[in-house]
Amino acid sequence: MVSSTPTLLRHHRPFLAFWLARVCTASAFQMLTVAIGWHLYQLTSSVLDLGLAGLVEFTPRVLFMLHTGHVADRYDRRRIAALCQALQGLVALTLVVCSLSDSVSRNLIFLMAFCLGAARAFEMPTTQALLPNIVPAGLFPRAVAASASAMQMATIVAPAAGGFLYAFGSTWVYGPSVVLYVLAMGLVSTLPAREAASTVGKATLQSLLAGIHFIRSRPDILGAISLDLFAVLLGGATALLPVFARDILLTGPWGLGMLRSAPAVGALVTSFWLARFPIERKVGRTMFAGVAVFGVATIAFGLSTSFWFSLLVLAVLGASDMISMVIRGAFVQLETPDEMRGRVSAVNGLFIGASNQLGEFESGFTAHWFGTVTAVVLGGVGTLVVCGAWIKLFPSLAQRDRMHR
């Protein structure tokens, strides 16, 4: 019988600590994102500043891409993760102090956004590379799904909690965020150390580029990572949800909130299912099927004029994305040697970040030229075209039977 998520947590205490740390950091970040965005808009009343804040936060991921993976492979990953969480907690604490003294400014928020982005740029590949060190390979696919559930739970609950607490004042959001980051630091510090010391030497151009070279030398990994990049780049419709909520589905802010939560609800339910019943065979076909359903759901959402049907297809969209994400995340980590996982995760993280950021730009650009509905439908069609093309370009990935060969 397949072990369930509770069994995974019960028999692997390090993973329980890892999972709880993910819940804490993801919740704190979601709350900070809501508070910072609202605080900035209160100060400047500029939509452009909201976009610039997101760009500033994303910039460190590009600037430090090669170094983040090298650091994750060379040094103690527990300490790196704890330091990253400490920096994010310091950002929240700075905002607490400045809010109490009424000295929060536009430039301070941009500076804090950059620091937050820098910490997350190092934290993401470190935590991804840390997970295979604390979970046996046989349970790893289930661990990836259970870990993803922590992110989805935070995505559903934390933004609403942050918005509710902000009604009492910004410090009511920044303060709890500090506490959550401190809890995460304590949990990460209890994780076991790596069994063997890293063999990565000092940073050189060759070692920094090793992650890129490794991905290029593994067609399955390259295919999976690039498939996610282009599928999300073309199929992402979240940036246009406010337009659908107000002008097409004729709902208010409450409707927009439900539309934003729907993909996370579908993803959360699917992550629990995959943790209970992991995909062990025909993983290539299943991953491509998930991407194809993602494209079809995007088209259905673009054509929908029913609020409740839109919620349903968005939930399906989130569920299908979770299937492909869990498969991709599991086999990429299992196929990558431990001494390379940090650098490969750094490249993967850049692809994910780029697809999300550029996907929002692509959606806005095509909506400006062709109209909102047409833009979303074209994005879904583009996802299906990419899916078919990648099956031809990466046949070994499409025919892949198991996570780890």
Coordinates of C-alpha atoms in Angstrom, one line a residue:
M1 CA 0.0 0.0 0.0
V2 CA 1.3 3.5 -0.8
S3 CA 2.2 5.6 2.2
S4 CA 0.1 8.7 2.8
T5 CA 1.4 12.2 3.5
P6 CA 0.8 11.7 7.3
T7 CA 2.9 8.6 7.1
L8 CA 5.7 10.5 5.4
L9 CA 5.5 13.2 8.1
R10 CA 5.3 10.7 11.0
H11 CA 8.2 8.5 10.0
H12 CA 10.5 11.3 8.8
R13 CA 10.8 14.0 11.4
P14 CA 13.4 16.0 9.4
F15 CA 10.9 16.3 6.6
L16 CA 8.2 17.5 9.1
A17 CA 10.6 20.2 10.2
F18 CA 11.4 21.1 6.5
W19 CA 7.6 21.2 5.7
L20 CA 6.8 23.4 8.6
A21 CA 9.6 25.7 7.7
R22 CA 8.2 26.0 4.2
V23 CA 4.8 26.9 5.6
C24 CA 6.3 29.6 7.7
T25 CA 8.5 31.2 5.1
A26 CA 5.9 31.0 2.3
S27 CA 3.2 32.5 4.6
A28 CA 5.5 35.3 5.8
F29 CA 6.4 36.1 2.2
Q30 CA 2.8 36.1 1.0
M31 CA 1.8 38.4 3.9
L32 CA 4.8 40.7 3.2
T33 CA 3.9 40.9 -0.5
V34 CA 0.4 42.0 0.3
A35 CA 1.5 44.6 2.9
I36 CA 4.3 46.0 0.9
G37 CA 2.2 46.4 -2.2
W38 CA -0.6 48.1 -0.3
H39 CA 1.8 50.3 1.6
L40 CA 3.5 51.4 -1.5
Y41 CA 0.3 52.2 -3.3
Q42 CA -0.9 54.2 -0.2
L43 CA 2.3 56.3 -0.5
T44 CA 2.5 56.9 -4.2
S45 CA -0.9 55.9 -5.7
S46 CA 1.1 54.7 -8.7
V47 CA 0.4 51.5 -10.5
L48 CA 3.8 51.8 -12.2
D49 CA 5.5 51.7 -8.8
L50 CA 3.7 48.4 -8.1
G51 CA 5.2 46.9 -11.2
L52 CA 8.6 48.4 -10.5
A53 CA 8.6 46.8 -7.0
G54 CA 8.1 43.4 -8.6
L55 CA 10.9 44.0 -11.1
V56 CA 13.2 45.2 -8.3
E57 CA 12.5 42.0 -6.3
F58 CA 13.1 39.8 -9.4
T59 CA 16.4 41.6 -10.3
P60 CA 18.6 39.8 -7.8
R61 CA 17.6 36.4 -9.2
V62 CA 19.2 37.4 -12.5
L63 CA 22.2 39.2 -11.0
F64 CA 23.2 36.4 -8.6
M65 CA 21.9 33.3 -10.6
L66 CA 25.4 31.7 -11.1
H67 CA 26.5 32.5 -7.5
T68 CA 23.3 31.2 -5.7
G69 CA 23.7 27.7 -7.0
H70 CA 27.5 27.6 -6.3
V71 CA 26.8 28.7 -2.7
A72 CA 24.2 26.0 -2.3
D73 CA 26.6 23.4 -3.5
R74 CA 29.7 24.5 -1.6
Y75 CA 28.4 25.4 1.9
D76 CA 26.1 23.9 4.5
R77 CA 22.6 24.3 3.0
R78 CA 21.0 24.5 6.4
R79 CA 23.0 27.5 7.3
I80 CA 22.4 29.2 4.0
A81 CA 18.7 28.7 4.3
A82 CA 18.7 30.0 7.8
L83 CA 20.7 33.1 6.8
C84 CA 18.3 33.8 4.0
Q85 CA 15.3 33.5 6.4
A86 CA 17.2 35.8 8.8
L87 CA 17.6 38.4 6.1
Q88 CA 14.0 38.3 5.2
G89 CA 13.1 38.6 8.9
L90 CA 15.3 41.6 9.1
V91 CA 13.5 43.2 6.2
A92 CA 10.2 42.7 8.0
L93 CA 11.7 44.0 11.3
T94 CA 13.0 47.1 9.5
L95 CA 9.5 47.7 8.1
V96 CA 8.1 47.3 11.6
V97 CA 10.5 49.9 13.1
C98 CA 10.0 52.4 10.2
S99 CA 6.2 52.0 10.3
L100 CA 6.1 52.7 14.0
S101 CA 8.2 55.9 13.4
D102 CA 6.2 56.8 10.3
S103 CA 9.3 56.9 8.2
V104 CA 8.5 54.3 5.5
S105 CA 9.2 55.9 2.0
R106 CA 9.1 54.8 -1.6
N107 CA 12.8 54.3 -1.8
L108 CA 12.9 52.3 1.4
I109 CA 10.3 49.9 0.1
F110 CA 12.3 49.5 -3.1
L111 CA 15.4 48.8 -1.1
M112 CA 13.6 46.3 1.1
A113 CA 12.1 44.6 -2.0
F114 CA 15.6 44.2 -3.4
C115 CA 16.9 42.7 -0.2
L116 CA 13.9 40.4 0.0
G117 CA 14.5 39.3 -3.6
A118 CA 18.2 38.7 -2.9
A119 CA 17.5 36.5 0.1
R120 CA 14.9 34.5 -1.9
A121 CA 17.3 34.1 -4.8
F122 CA 19.7 32.2 -2.5
E123 CA 17.0 30.5 -0.5
M124 CA 15.1 28.8 -3.4
P125 CA 18.0 26.7 -4.9
T126 CA 19.2 25.9 -1.4
T127 CA 15.9 24.5 -0.1
Q128 CA 15.3 22.6 -3.4
A129 CA 18.7 21.0 -3.1
L130 CA 18.2 20.4 0.6
L131 CA 15.1 18.2 0.3
P132 CA 16.8 15.1 -1.3
N133 CA 19.3 15.1 1.6
I134 CA 16.6 14.4 4.2
V135 CA 14.2 12.1 2.3
P136 CA 14.9 8.7 0.9
A137 CA 14.8 8.5 -2.9
G138 CA 11.9 6.1 -2.8
L139 CA 9.8 8.7 -1.0
F140 CA 11.1 11.7 -2.9
P141 CA 8.1 12.2 -5.3
R142 CA 5.7 12.1 -2.4
A143 CA 7.9 14.5 -0.5
V144 CA 7.9 17.0 -3.5
A145 CA 4.1 16.8 -3.6
A146 CA 3.8 17.3 0.2
S147 CA 6.3 20.2 0.1
A148 CA 4.3 21.8 -2.7
S149 CA 1.2 21.6 -0.6
A150 CA 2.9 23.9 2.0
M151 CA 3.3 26.5 -0.7
Q152 CA -0.3 26.2 -1.9
M153 CA -1.7 26.4 1.6
A154 CA 0.3 29.6 2.2
T155 CA -0.9 31.0 -1.2
I156 CA -4.5 30.4 -0.2
V157 CA -4.5 31.6 3.4
A158 CA -1.7 34.0 3.9
P159 CA -2.7 36.8 1.5
A160 CA -6.2 36.9 3.0
A161 CA -4.7 37.0 6.5
G162 CA -2.3 39.7 5.5
G163 CA -5.1 41.9 4.1
F164 CA -7.2 41.3 7.2
L165 CA -4.4 42.2 9.6
Y166 CA -3.4 45.3 7.5
A167 CA -6.8 46.8 8.4
F168 CA -5.4 47.3 12.0
G169 CA -2.1 48.8 10.7
S170 CA 0.9 47.7 8.7
T171 CA 2.9 46.6 11.8
W172 CA 0.2 44.0 12.4
V173 CA 1.4 42.3 9.2
Y174 CA 5.2 43.0 9.4
G175 CA 5.4 41.9 13.1
P176 CA 3.9 38.4 12.6
S177 CA 6.1 38.0 9.5
V178 CA 9.2 38.4 11.7
V179 CA 7.9 35.7 14.0
L180 CA 7.3 33.3 11.2
Y181 CA 10.8 33.8 9.8
V182 CA 12.3 33.2 13.2
L183 CA 10.3 30.0 13.5
A184 CA 11.5 28.9 10.1
M185 CA 15.2 29.5 11.1
G186 CA 14.8 27.3 14.1
L187 CA 13.2 24.5 12.2
V188 CA 15.8 24.5 9.4
S189 CA 18.6 24.4 12.0
T190 CA 17.3 21.1 13.3
L191 CA 17.7 19.4 9.9
P192 CA 20.5 16.8 9.5
A193 CA 23.7 17.8 7.8
R194 CA 24.8 16.4 4.4
E195 CA 26.4 13.0 4.7
A196 CA 29.5 14.0 2.7
A197 CA 31.3 17.3 2.4
S198 CA 30.9 19.2 -0.8
T199 CA 33.6 18.7 -3.4
V200 CA 32.9 22.1 -5.0
G201 CA 36.0 24.3 -5.0
K202 CA 36.3 28.1 -5.2
A203 CA 34.1 29.9 -7.5
T204 CA 35.4 30.0 -11.1
L205 CA 33.6 30.8 -14.3
Q206 CA 33.6 27.1 -15.2
S207 CA 32.1 26.0 -11.8
L208 CA 29.5 28.8 -11.9
L209 CA 28.4 27.8 -15.4
A210 CA 28.5 24.1 -14.6
G211 CA 24.7 24.1 -13.9
I212 CA 23.9 25.4 -17.3
H213 CA 26.3 22.9 -19.0
F214 CA 24.8 20.0 -17.0
I215 CA 21.3 20.9 -18.0
R216 CA 22.3 21.2 -21.7
S217 CA 24.0 17.7 -21.5
R218 CA 20.8 16.1 -20.2
P219 CA 18.0 16.3 -22.8
D220 CA 15.3 15.2 -20.4
I221 CA 16.1 17.9 -17.9
L222 CA 16.5 20.5 -20.5
G223 CA 13.2 19.6 -22.1
A224 CA 11.3 19.6 -18.8
I225 CA 12.7 22.9 -17.6
S226 CA 12.2 24.7 -21.0
L227 CA 8.7 23.2 -21.4
D228 CA 7.6 24.8 -18.1
L229 CA 9.2 28.1 -19.2
F230 CA 7.3 28.4 -22.5
A231 CA 4.1 26.8 -21.2
V232 CA 3.7 29.3 -18.3
L233 CA 5.1 32.2 -20.5
L234 CA 2.3 31.7 -23.0
G235 CA -0.5 30.3 -20.9
G236 CA -0.3 32.5 -17.8
A237 CA -3.5 34.5 -17.5
T238 CA -3.3 35.6 -13.8
A239 CA -2.1 39.1 -14.7
L240 CA -5.4 39.7 -16.5
L241 CA -7.7 38.4 -13.8
P242 CA -8.7 41.9 -12.6
V243 CA -10.0 42.6 -16.2
F244 CA -12.0 39.4 -16.3
A245 CA -13.4 40.0 -12.8
R246 CA -14.6 43.5 -13.5
D247 CA -15.4 43.7 -17.2
I248 CA -16.2 40.1 -18.3
L249 CA -17.5 38.1 -15.3
L250 CA -19.0 41.3 -13.7
T251 CA -17.9 40.7 -10.1
G252 CA -16.3 42.9 -7.5
P253 CA -13.1 42.6 -5.5
W254 CA -14.5 39.5 -3.7
G255 CA -14.7 37.8 -7.1
L256 CA -11.2 38.7 -8.0
G257 CA -10.0 37.2 -4.7
M258 CA -11.9 33.9 -5.5
L259 CA -10.5 33.8 -9.0
R260 CA -6.9 34.2 -7.6
S261 CA -7.5 31.5 -5.0
A262 CA -9.0 29.0 -7.4
P263 CA -5.8 27.7 -9.1
A264 CA -4.2 27.3 -5.6
V265 CA -7.1 25.3 -4.4
G266 CA -6.9 23.0 -7.3
A267 CA -3.1 22.7 -6.8
L268 CA -3.5 22.0 -3.1
V269 CA -6.0 19.2 -3.6
T270 CA -3.8 17.7 -6.3
S271 CA -0.6 17.9 -4.1
F272 CA -2.4 16.0 -1.3
W273 CA -3.5 13.4 -3.8
L274 CA 0.0 13.0 -5.3
A275 CA 1.5 12.7 -1.8
R276 CA -1.0 9.8 -1.2
F277 CA -0.8 8.2 -4.6
P278 CA 2.5 9.2 -6.3
I279 CA 3.0 8.9 -10.0
E280 CA 5.5 6.1 -10.5
R281 CA 5.0 5.0 -14.2
K282 CA 4.6 6.8 -17.5
V283 CA 5.8 10.0 -15.9
G284 CA 6.7 11.6 -19.3
R285 CA 3.3 11.1 -20.8
T286 CA 1.6 12.2 -17.6
M287 CA 3.7 15.4 -17.5
F288 CA 2.9 16.3 -21.1
A289 CA -0.8 15.5 -20.5
G290 CA -0.7 17.9 -17.5
V291 CA 0.7 20.7 -19.7
A292 CA -1.9 20.0 -22.4
V293 CA -4.8 20.2 -19.9
F294 CA -3.2 23.4 -18.6
G295 CA -3.5 24.8 -22.2
V296 CA -7.1 23.6 -22.6
A297 CA -8.1 25.1 -19.3
T298 CA -6.6 28.4 -20.2
I299 CA -8.6 28.5 -23.5
A300 CA -11.8 27.5 -21.5
F301 CA -11.2 30.3 -19.0
G302 CA -10.6 32.8 -21.8
L303 CA -13.9 31.9 -23.5
S304 CA -16.0 31.7 -20.3
T305 CA -18.6 34.2 -19.3
S306 CA -19.8 32.3 -16.2
F307 CA -18.1 33.2 -12.9
W308 CA -18.6 29.7 -11.5
F309 CA -17.4 27.9 -14.6
S310 CA -14.3 30.2 -14.6
L311 CA -13.6 29.2 -11.0
L312 CA -13.9 25.5 -12.0
V313 CA -11.5 25.7 -15.0
L314 CA -9.0 27.8 -12.9
A315 CA -9.0 25.0 -10.3
V316 CA -8.4 22.5 -13.1
L317 CA -5.6 24.7 -14.4
G318 CA -3.9 24.8 -11.0
A319 CA -4.3 21.0 -10.6
S320 CA -2.8 20.2 -14.0
D321 CA 0.1 22.6 -13.4
M322 CA 0.8 20.9 -10.0
I323 CA 1.0 17.5 -11.8
S324 CA 3.6 18.7 -14.2
M325 CA 5.5 20.6 -11.5
V326 CA 5.7 17.7 -9.1
I327 CA 6.9 15.3 -11.9
R328 CA 9.5 17.8 -13.2
G329 CA 10.7 18.8 -9.7
A330 CA 11.1 15.2 -8.6
F331 CA 13.0 13.7 -11.5
V332 CA 15.2 16.8 -12.1
Q333 CA 16.4 16.5 -8.5
L334 CA 16.8 12.7 -8.6
E335 CA 18.7 12.8 -11.9
T336 CA 21.1 15.5 -10.7
P337 CA 24.1 14.6 -8.5
D338 CA 24.0 16.1 -5.1
E339 CA 27.1 18.2 -5.7
M340 CA 25.3 19.8 -8.7
R341 CA 21.8 20.3 -7.3
G342 CA 22.3 23.8 -6.1
R343 CA 23.5 25.1 -9.4
V344 CA 20.9 23.2 -11.4
S345 CA 18.1 24.5 -9.0
A346 CA 19.4 28.0 -9.5
V347 CA 19.0 27.8 -13.3
N348 CA 15.6 26.2 -12.8
G349 CA 14.6 28.9 -10.4
L350 CA 15.6 31.6 -13.0
F351 CA 13.5 29.9 -15.6
I352 CA 10.5 29.7 -13.3
G353 CA 10.9 33.4 -12.3
A354 CA 11.4 34.5 -15.8
S355 CA 8.3 32.6 -17.1
N356 CA 6.1 34.2 -14.4
Q357 CA 7.4 37.7 -14.9
L358 CA 7.6 37.6 -18.6
G359 CA 4.3 35.8 -18.8
E360 CA 2.6 38.7 -17.1
F361 CA 4.3 41.1 -19.6
E362 CA 3.3 38.9 -22.5
S363 CA -0.3 38.7 -21.3
G364 CA -0.5 42.5 -20.9
F365 CA 1.1 43.1 -24.3
T366 CA -1.1 40.7 -26.3
A367 CA -4.2 42.0 -24.4
H368 CA -3.3 45.5 -25.4
W369 CA -3.0 44.6 -29.1
F370 CA -5.6 41.9 -29.6
G371 CA -8.0 42.2 -26.6
T372 CA -8.2 40.4 -23.3
V373 CA -10.2 37.3 -24.4
T374 CA -8.2 36.8 -27.6
A375 CA -4.9 37.1 -25.6
V376 CA -5.8 34.4 -23.2
V377 CA -7.1 32.1 -25.9
L378 CA -4.0 32.6 -28.0
G379 CA -1.9 31.9 -24.9
G380 CA -3.7 28.6 -24.3
V381 CA -3.3 27.6 -28.0
G382 CA 0.4 28.5 -27.8
T383 CA 0.8 26.2 -24.8
L384 CA -0.7 23.3 -26.8
V385 CA 1.6 24.1 -29.7
V386 CA 4.7 24.1 -27.4
C387 CA 3.5 20.8 -25.8
G388 CA 3.3 19.1 -29.2
A389 CA 6.6 20.6 -30.4
W390 CA 8.4 19.4 -27.2
I391 CA 7.1 15.9 -27.7
K392 CA 8.9 15.9 -31.1
L393 CA 12.0 17.7 -29.9
F394 CA 12.5 15.6 -26.7
P395 CA 11.1 12.1 -27.5
S396 CA 13.0 10.5 -24.6
L397 CA 11.3 12.8 -22.2
A398 CA 7.9 12.0 -23.6
Q399 CA 8.6 8.3 -23.4
R400 CA 10.1 8.4 -19.9
D401 CA 8.6 5.8 -17.7
R402 CA 10.0 6.4 -14.2
M403 CA 11.3 9.4 -12.2
H404 CA 14.8 8.0 -11.8
R405 CA 16.5 5.7 -14.2

